[in-house]
Short mmCIF file of C-alpha atoms and ligand atoms in Angstrom, two decimals:
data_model
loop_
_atom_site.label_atom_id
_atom_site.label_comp_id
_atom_site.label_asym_id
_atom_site.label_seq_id
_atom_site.Cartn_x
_atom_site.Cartn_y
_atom_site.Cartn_z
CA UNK J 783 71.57 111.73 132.48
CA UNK J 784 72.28 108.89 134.21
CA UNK J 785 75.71 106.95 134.36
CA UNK J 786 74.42 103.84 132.24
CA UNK J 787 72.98 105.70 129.87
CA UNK J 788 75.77 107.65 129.23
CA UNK J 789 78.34 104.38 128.97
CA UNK J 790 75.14 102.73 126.20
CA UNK J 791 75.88 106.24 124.50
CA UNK J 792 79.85 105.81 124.44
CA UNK J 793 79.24 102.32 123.37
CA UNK J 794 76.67 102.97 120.79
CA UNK J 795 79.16 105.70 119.46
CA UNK J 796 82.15 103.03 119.49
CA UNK J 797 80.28 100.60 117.14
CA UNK J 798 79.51 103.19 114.37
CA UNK J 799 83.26 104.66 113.95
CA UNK J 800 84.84 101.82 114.27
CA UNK J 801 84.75 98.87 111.78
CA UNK J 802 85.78 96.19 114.28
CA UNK J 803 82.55 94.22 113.81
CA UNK J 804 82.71 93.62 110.22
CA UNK J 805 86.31 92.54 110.28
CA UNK J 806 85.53 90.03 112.57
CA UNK J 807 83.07 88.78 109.93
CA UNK J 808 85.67 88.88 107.64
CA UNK J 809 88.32 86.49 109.82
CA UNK J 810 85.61 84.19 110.77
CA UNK J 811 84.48 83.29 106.91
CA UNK J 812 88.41 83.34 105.90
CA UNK J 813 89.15 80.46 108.13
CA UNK J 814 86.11 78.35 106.38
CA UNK J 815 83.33 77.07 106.93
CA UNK J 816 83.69 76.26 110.45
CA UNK J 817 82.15 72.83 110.10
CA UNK J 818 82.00 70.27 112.69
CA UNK J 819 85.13 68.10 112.21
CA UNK J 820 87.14 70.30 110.60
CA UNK J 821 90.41 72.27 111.02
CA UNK J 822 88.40 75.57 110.74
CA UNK J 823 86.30 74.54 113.35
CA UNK J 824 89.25 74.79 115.82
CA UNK J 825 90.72 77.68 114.56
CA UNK J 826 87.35 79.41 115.15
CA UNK J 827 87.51 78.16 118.55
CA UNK J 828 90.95 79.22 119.31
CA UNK J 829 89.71 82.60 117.61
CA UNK J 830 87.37 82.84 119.94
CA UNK J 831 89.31 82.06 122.56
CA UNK J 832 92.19 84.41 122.17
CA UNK J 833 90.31 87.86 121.57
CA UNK J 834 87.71 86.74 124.94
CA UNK J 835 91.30 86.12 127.40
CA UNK J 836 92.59 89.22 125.66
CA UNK J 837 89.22 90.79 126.45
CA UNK J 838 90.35 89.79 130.00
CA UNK J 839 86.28 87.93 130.02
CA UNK J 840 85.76 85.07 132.19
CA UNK J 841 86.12 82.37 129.50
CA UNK J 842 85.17 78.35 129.80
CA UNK J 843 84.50 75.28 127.60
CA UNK J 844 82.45 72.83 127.42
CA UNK J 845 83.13 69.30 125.27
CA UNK J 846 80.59 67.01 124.40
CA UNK J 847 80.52 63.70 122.15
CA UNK J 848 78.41 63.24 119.11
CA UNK J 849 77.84 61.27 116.05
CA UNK J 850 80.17 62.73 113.10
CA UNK J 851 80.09 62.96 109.29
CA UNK J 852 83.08 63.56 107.09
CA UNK J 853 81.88 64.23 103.74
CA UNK J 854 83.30 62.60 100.30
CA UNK J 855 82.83 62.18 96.89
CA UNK J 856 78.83 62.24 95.12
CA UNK J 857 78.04 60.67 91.74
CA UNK J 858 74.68 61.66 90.18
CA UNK J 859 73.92 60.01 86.99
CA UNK J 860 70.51 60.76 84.84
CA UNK J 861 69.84 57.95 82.09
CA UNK J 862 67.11 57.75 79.47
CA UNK J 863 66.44 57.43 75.96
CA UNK J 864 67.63 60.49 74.72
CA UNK J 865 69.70 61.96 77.26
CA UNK J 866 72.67 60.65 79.30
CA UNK J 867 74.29 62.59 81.45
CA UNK J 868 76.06 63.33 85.54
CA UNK J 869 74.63 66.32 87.23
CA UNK J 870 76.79 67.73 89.54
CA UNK J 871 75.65 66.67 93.29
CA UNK J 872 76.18 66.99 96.60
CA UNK J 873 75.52 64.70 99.53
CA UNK J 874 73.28 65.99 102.57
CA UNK J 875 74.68 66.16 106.30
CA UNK J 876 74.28 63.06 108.22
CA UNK J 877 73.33 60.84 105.09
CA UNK J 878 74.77 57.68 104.75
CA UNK J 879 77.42 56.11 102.42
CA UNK J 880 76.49 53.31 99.49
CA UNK J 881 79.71 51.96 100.57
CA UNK J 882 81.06 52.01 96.85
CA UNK J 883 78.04 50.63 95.40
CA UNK J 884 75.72 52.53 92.87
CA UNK J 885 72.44 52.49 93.91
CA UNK J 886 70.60 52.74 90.66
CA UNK J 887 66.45 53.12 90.13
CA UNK J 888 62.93 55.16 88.36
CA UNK J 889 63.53 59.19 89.68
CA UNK J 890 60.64 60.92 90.57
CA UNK J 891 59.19 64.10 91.79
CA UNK J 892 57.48 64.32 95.31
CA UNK J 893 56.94 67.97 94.92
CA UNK J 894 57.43 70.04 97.99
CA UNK J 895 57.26 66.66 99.96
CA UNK J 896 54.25 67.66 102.48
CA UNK J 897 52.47 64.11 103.54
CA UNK J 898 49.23 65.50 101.84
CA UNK J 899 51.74 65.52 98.54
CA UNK J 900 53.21 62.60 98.95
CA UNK J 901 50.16 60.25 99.74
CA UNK J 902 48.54 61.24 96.61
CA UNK J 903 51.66 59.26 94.73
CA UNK J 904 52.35 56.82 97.32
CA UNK J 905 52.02 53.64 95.31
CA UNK J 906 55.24 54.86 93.13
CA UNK J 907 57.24 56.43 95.45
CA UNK J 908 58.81 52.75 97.21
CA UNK J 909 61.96 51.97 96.14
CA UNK J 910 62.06 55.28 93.38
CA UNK J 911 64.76 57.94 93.97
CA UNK J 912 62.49 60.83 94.80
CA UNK J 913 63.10 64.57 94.21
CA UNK J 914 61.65 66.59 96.74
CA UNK J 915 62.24 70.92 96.53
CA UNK J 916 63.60 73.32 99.22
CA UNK J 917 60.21 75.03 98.26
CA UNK J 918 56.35 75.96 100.29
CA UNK J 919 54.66 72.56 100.58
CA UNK J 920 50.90 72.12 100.41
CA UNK J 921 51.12 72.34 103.89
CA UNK J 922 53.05 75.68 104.36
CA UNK J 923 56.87 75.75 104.56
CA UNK J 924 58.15 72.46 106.37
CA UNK J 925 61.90 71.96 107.26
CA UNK J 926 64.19 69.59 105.01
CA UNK J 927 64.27 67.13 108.18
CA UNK J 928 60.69 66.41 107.88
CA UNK J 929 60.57 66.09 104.28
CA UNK J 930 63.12 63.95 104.54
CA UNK J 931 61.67 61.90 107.45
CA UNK J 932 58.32 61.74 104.81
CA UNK J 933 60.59 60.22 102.22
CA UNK J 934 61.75 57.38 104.24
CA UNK J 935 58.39 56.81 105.84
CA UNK J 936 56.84 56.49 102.26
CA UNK J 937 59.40 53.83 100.92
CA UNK J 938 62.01 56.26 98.79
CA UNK J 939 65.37 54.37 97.95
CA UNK J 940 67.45 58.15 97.76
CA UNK J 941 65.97 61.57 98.82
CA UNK J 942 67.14 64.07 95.87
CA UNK J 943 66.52 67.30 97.51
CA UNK J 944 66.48 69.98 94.71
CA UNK J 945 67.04 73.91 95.57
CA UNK J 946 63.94 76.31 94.77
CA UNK J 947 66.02 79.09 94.24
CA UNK J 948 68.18 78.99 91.06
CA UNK J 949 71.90 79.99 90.38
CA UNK J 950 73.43 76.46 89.84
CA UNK J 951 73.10 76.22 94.14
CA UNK J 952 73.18 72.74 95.90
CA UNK J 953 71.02 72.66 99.24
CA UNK J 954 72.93 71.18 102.08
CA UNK J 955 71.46 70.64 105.62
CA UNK J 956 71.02 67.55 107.88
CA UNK J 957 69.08 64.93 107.47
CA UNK J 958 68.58 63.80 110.94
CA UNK J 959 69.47 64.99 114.62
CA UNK J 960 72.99 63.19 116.01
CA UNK J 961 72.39 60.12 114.02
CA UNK J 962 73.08 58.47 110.47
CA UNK J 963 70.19 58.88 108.24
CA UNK J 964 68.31 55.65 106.46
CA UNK J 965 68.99 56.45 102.92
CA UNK J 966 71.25 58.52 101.10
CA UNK J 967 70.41 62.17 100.51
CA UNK J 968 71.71 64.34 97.77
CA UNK J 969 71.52 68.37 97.02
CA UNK J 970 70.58 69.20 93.52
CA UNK J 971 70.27 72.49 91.90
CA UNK J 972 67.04 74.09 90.49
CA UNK J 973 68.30 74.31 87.49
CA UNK J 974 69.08 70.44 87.50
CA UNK J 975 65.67 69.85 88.74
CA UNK J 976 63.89 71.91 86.13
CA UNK J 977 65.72 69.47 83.51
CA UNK J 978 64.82 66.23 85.11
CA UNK J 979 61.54 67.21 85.24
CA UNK J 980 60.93 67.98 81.95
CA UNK J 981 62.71 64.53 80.49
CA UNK J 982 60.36 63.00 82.61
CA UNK J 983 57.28 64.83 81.66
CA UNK J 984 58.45 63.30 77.97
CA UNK J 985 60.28 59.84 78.28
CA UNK J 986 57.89 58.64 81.62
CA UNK J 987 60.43 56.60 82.85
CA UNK J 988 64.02 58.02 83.79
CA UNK J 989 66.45 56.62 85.06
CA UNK J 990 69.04 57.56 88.00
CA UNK J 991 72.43 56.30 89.72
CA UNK J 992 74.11 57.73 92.79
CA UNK J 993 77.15 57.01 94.21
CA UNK J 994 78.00 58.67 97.29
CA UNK J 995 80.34 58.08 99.86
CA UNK J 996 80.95 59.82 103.19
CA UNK J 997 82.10 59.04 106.86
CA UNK J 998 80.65 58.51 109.86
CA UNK J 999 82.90 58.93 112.70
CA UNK J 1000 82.00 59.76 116.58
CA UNK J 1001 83.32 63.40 117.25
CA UNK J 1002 84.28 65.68 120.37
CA UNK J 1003 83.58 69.45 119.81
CA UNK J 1004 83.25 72.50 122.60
CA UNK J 1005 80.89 75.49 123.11
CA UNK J 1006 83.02 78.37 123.81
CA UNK J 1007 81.61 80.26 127.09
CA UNK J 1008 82.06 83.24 128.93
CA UNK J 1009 80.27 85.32 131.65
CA UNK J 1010 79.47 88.75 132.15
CA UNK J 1011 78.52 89.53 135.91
CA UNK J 1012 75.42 91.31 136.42
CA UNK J 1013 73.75 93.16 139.61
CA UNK J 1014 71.57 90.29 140.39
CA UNK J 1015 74.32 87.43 139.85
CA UNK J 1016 72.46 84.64 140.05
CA UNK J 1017 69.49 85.43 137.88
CA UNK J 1018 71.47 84.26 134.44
CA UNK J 1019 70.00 85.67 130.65
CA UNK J 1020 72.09 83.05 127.91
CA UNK J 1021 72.25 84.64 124.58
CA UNK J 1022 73.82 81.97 122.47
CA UNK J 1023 74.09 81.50 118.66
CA UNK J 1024 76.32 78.94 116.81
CA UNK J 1025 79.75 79.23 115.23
CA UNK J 1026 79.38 76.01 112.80
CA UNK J 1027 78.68 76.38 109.39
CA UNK J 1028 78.25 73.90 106.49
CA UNK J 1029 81.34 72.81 105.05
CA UNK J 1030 80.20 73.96 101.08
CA UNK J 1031 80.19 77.22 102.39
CA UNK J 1032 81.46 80.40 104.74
CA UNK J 1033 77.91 80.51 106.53
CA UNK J 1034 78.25 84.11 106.70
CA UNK J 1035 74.89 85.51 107.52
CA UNK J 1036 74.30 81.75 108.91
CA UNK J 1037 76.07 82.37 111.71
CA UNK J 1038 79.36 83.73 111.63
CA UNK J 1039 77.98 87.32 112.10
CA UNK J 1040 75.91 86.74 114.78
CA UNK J 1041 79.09 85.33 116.94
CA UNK J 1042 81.04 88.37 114.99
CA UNK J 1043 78.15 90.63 117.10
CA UNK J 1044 78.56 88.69 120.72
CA UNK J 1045 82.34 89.53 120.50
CA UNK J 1046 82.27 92.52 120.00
CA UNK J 1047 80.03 92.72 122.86
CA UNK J 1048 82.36 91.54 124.86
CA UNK J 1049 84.71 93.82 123.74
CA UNK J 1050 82.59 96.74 124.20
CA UNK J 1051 81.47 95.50 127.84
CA UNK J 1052 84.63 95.42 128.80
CA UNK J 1053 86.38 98.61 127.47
CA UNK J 1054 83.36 100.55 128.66
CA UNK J 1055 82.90 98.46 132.32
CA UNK J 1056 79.28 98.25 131.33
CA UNK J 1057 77.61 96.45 134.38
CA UNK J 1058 74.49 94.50 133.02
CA UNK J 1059 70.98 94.18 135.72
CA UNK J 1060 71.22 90.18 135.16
CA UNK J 1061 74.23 88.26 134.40
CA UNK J 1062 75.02 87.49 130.94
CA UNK J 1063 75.88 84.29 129.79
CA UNK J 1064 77.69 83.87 126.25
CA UNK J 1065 77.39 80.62 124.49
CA UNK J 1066 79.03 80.20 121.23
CA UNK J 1067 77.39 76.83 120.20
CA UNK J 1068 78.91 74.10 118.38
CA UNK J 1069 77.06 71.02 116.45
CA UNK J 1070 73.83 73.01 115.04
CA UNK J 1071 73.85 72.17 112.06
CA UNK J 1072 74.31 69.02 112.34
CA UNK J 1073 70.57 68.98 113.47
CA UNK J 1074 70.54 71.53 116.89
CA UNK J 1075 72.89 68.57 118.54
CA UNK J 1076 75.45 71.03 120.89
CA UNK J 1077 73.19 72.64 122.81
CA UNK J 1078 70.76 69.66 123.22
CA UNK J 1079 73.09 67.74 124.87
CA UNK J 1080 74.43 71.27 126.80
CA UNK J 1081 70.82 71.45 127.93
CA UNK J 1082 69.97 68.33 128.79
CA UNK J 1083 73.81 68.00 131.27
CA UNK J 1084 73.83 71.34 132.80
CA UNK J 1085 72.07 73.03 135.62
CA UNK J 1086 69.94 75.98 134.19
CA UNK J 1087 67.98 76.33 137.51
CA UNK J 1088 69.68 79.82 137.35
CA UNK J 1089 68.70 80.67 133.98
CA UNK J 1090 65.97 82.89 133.15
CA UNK J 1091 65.98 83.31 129.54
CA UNK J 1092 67.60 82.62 126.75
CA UNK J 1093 68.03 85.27 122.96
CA UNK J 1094 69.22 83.39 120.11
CA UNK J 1095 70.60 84.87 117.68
CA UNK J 1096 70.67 82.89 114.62
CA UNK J 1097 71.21 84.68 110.77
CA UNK J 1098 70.93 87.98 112.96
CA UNK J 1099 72.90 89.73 111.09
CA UNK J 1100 71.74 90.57 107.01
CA UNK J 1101 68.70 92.25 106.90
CA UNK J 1102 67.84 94.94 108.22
CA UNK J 1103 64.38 95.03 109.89
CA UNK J 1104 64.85 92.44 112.99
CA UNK J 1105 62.31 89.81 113.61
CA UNK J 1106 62.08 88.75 117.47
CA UNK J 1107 60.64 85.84 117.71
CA UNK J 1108 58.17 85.02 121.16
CA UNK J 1109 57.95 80.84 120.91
CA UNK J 1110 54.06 80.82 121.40
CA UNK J 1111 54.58 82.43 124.76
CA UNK J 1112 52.03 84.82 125.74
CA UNK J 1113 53.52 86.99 128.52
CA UNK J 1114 56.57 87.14 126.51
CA UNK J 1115 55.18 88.42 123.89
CA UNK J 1116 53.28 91.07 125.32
CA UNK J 1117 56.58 92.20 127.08
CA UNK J 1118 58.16 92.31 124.05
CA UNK J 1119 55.83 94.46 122.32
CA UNK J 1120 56.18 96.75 125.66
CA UNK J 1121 59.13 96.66 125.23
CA UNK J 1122 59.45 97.61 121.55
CA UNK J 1123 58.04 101.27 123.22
CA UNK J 1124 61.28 101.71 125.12
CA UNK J 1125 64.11 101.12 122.11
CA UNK J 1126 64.27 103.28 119.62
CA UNK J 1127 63.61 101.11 116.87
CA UNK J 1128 60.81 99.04 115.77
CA UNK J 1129 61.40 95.12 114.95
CA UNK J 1130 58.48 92.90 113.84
CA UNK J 1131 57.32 90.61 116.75
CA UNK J 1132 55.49 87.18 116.57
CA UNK J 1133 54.63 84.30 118.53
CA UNK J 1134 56.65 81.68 115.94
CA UNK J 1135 57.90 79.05 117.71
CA UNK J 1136 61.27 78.31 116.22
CA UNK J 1137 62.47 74.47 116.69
CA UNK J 1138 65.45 74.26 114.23
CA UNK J 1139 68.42 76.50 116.31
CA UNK J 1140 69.40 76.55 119.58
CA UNK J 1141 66.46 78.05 121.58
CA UNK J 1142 64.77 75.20 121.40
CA UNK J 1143 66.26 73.09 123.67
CA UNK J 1144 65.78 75.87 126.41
CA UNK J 1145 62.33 75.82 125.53
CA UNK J 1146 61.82 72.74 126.37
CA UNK J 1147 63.46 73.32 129.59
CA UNK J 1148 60.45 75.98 130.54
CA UNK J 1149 62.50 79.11 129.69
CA UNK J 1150 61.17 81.87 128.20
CA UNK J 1151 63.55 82.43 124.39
CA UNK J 1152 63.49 84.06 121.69
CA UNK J 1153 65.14 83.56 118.15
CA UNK J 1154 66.28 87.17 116.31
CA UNK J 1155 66.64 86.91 112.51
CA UNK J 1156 67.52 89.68 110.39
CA UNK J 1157 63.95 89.64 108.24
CA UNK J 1158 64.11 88.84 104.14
CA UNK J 1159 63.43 91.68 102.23
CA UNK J 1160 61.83 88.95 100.02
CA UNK J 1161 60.07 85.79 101.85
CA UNK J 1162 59.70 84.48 98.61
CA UNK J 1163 62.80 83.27 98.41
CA UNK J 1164 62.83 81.56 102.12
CA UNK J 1165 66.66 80.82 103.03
CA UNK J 1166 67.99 82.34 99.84
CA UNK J 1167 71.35 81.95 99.65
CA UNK J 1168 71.64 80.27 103.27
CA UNK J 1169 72.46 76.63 103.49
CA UNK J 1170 74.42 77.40 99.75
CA UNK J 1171 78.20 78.11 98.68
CA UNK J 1172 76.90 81.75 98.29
CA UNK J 1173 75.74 82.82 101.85
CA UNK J 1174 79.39 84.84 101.91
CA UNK J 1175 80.56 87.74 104.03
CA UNK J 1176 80.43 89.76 100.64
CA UNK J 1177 76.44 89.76 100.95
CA UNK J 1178 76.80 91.80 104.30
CA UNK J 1179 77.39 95.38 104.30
CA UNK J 1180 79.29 97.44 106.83
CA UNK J 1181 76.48 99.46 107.90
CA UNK J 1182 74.19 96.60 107.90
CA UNK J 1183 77.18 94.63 110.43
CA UNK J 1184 77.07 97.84 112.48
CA UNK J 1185 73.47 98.28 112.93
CA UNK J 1186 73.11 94.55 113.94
CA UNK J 1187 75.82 95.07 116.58
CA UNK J 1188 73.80 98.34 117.44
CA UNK J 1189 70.18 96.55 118.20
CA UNK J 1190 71.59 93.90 119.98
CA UNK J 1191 73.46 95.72 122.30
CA UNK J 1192 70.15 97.91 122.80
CA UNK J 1193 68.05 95.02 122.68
CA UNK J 1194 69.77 92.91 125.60
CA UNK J 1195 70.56 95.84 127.41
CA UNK J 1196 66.26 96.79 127.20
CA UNK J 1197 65.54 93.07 127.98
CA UNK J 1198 67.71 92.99 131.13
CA UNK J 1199 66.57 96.16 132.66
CA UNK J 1200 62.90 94.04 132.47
CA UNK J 1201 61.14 94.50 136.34
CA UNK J 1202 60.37 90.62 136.02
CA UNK J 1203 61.27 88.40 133.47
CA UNK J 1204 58.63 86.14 132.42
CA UNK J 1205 57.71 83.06 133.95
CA UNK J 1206 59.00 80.08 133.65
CA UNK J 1207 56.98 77.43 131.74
CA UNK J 1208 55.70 74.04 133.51
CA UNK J 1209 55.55 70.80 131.30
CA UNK J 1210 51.89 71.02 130.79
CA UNK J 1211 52.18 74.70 129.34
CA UNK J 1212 55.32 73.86 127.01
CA UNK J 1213 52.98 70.75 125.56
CA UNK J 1214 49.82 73.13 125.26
CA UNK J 1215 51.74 75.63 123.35
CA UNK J 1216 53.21 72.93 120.99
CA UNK J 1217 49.65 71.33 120.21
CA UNK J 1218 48.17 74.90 119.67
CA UNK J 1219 50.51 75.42 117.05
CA UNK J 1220 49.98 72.19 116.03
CA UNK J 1221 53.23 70.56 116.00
CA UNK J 1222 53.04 67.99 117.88
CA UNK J 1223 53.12 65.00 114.41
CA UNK J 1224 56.25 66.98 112.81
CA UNK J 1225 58.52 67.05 116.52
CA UNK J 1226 57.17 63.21 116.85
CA UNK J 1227 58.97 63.02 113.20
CA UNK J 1228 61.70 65.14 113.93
CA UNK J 1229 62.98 63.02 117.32
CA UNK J 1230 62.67 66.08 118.87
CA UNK J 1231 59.16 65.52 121.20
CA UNK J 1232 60.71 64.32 124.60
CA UNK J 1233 56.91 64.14 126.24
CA UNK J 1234 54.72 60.88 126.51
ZN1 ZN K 2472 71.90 78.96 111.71
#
């Protein structure tokens, strides 16, 4: 046996009779939600920053600027002739304030709020309060920016986005990428949504008032990041993931495990001087859900000349199988499913180009990513309880903290000791991949399509 194998042993050993990882869960969802703006978005930064200097780990930070939101009070009124009553409401990220006005109007329903949905009532839908679901569309599943973006683009005075999956949960999310949104945006339970769309089914017209006000100051936060040296020093894998949840919630599974997992790695490195083949850089990102903002702007500042791929690891932690995901890249993909051979485990690989977390602006950079999700043991239910009040460290289990820690460690450790990583991808090829897929009309909607 060789002497790397034998320090992977010791440190696969370490993970399983220990319970390190899961406490770390634990202190991360304690603070809070970790929200941009807040208090425990510091104190997860100085979290992070104490155990990596303890860890003795090569530690820096990086501060950006971006656009803000402070959330504050939501009204949400339903009139008609038989029934009047306030549901209770939440405003989206990034939506903007009435300013203490009530904006007041006919609610409708937009359905899953594809385009092909929402042309078919486009005559009613200007200047109505529309209710769109967190549901499949017509047109598969489509992210809450672009049904939002659909909204606005079809004349809606408020975007009432209602949650698929019931239990009394509001959606959050954001509503744009760094900026203020054009009309206010509220979260609405299934359960409310159900109701509202039965009065109208019998009274026609129904009538809504929302009151919401939040702020929108301009912000400083910091990616916390730290170096592992490999052999080949300047050939540089990033495996990032973000530390900022929403403030309704203790984003557990969304994402405080996953930066539970690459501290612990650092941890583990260290006590067990594990030497990686490439050098590993750590990025805990800030600003993702605010619409993938920190490492945008980290991406589109810094020199990643050095960087040969980037493994995001985003809700990695949950459910147990693993998806890797290969961003439409060919060669990738077929090294990954060589790769697959070599670990002694077996995750689902696709081709899915993920555009919503933080791989995405290294994609369009040209380097080869991937996203790794803990899978759904029910796809029905799409996010579930992420993005809700309820995606709490209670829903994780020990073992399934532990085995998370496990594959990654196995899985970066497999990916580094790749002969050649994949190639870098040229403009053309990162443009062919997106048309292919067909993407090109939602990432024109989304502000995220940087080509001519
Ligand atoms: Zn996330």
């Amino acid at each position: 046996m060789n002497e790397v194998s034998e320090i992977n042993e010791r440190i696969l050993g370490r993970i399983f009779s220990e319970d390190v990882i899961y406490e770390r869960i634990k202190d991360l969802c304690l603070m809070g939600s970790r929200f941009s703006g807040t208090d425990s978005e510091k104190e997860a930064q100085d979290y992070m920053l104490h155990f990596l200097r303890s860890y003795s780990v090569d530690v820096s930070e990086y501060e950006f600027e971006y656009q803000g939101w402070i959330r504050g009070d939501c009204s949400f009124e339903i009139e008609s002739s038989k029934i009047s009553q306030e549901f209770p409401a939440i405003s989206l990220v990034l939506a903007p304030s009435t300013n203490g006005e009530t904006i007041e109007g006919t609610i409708i329903d937009g359905g899953g709020g594809s385009e092909t949905e929402l042309k078919r009532i486009q005559d009613s839908i200007p200047g109505k309060l529309l209710m769109i679901n967190s549901g499949d569309t017509e047109e598969g599943w489509l992210h809450r920016r672009i049904k939002y973006a659909n909204s606005v683009d079809f004349g809606a005075k408020v975007f009432v986005f209602a949650n698929h999956n019931p239990g009394q949960l509001f959606p959050t999310g954001s509503v744009r990428s760094n900026r203020i949104g054009e009309i206010p945006a509220v979260g609405i339970s299934k359960e409310t949504y159900e109701l509202i769309k039965e009065i109208i089914k019998k009274e026609e017209v129904v009538n809504c008032k929302v009151n919401v006000s939040n702020e929108t100051p301009k912000l400083t936060s910091k990616h916390i990041i730290w170096e592992i040296p490999g052999e080949i020093e300047d050939e540089v894998i990033v495996i990032g993931g973000h530390y900022d949840g929403h403030d309704i919630a203790q984003g557990a599974v969304d994402n405080a495990a996953s930066i539970a997992t690459i501290l612990e790695l650092a941890r583990l490195y260290q006590r067990f001087n594990y030497v990686p083949k490439r050098t590993l850089r750590f990025i805990a990102f800030a600003v993702e859900e605010f619409g993938v903002v920190g490492s945008t702007i980290y991406t589109n500042d810094v020199d990643l000349s050095d960087v040969v791929a980037m493994i995001n690891l985003d809700g990695l932690v949950g459910h147990i199988p693993k998806h890797i995901t290969c961003c439409g890249i060919e060669e990738l993909f077929t090294q990954m499913n060589k790769l697959k051979n070599q670990m002694l485990y077996d995750p689902k690989i696709s081709k899915n180009i993920v555009t919503a977390s933080d791989n995405y602006p290294f994609f369009l950079k040209g380097i080869p990513n991937i996203c790794i999700f803990g899978e759904k043991p029910d796809p029905r239910v799409g996010r579930g309880y992420g993005h809700t009040s309820a995606d709490t460290f209670d829903k994780i289990t020990r073992l399934d903290a532990k085995l998370s820690l496990a594959f990654a460690f196995i899985f970066i450790d497999a990916f580094n000791r790749m002969e050649v990583m994949p190639k870098k991808l040229s403009e053309s090829e990162i443009v062919k991949i997106l048309k292919d897929a067909k993407l090109e009309d939602q990432l024109k909607l989304l502000e995220k399509w940087p080509f001519k």
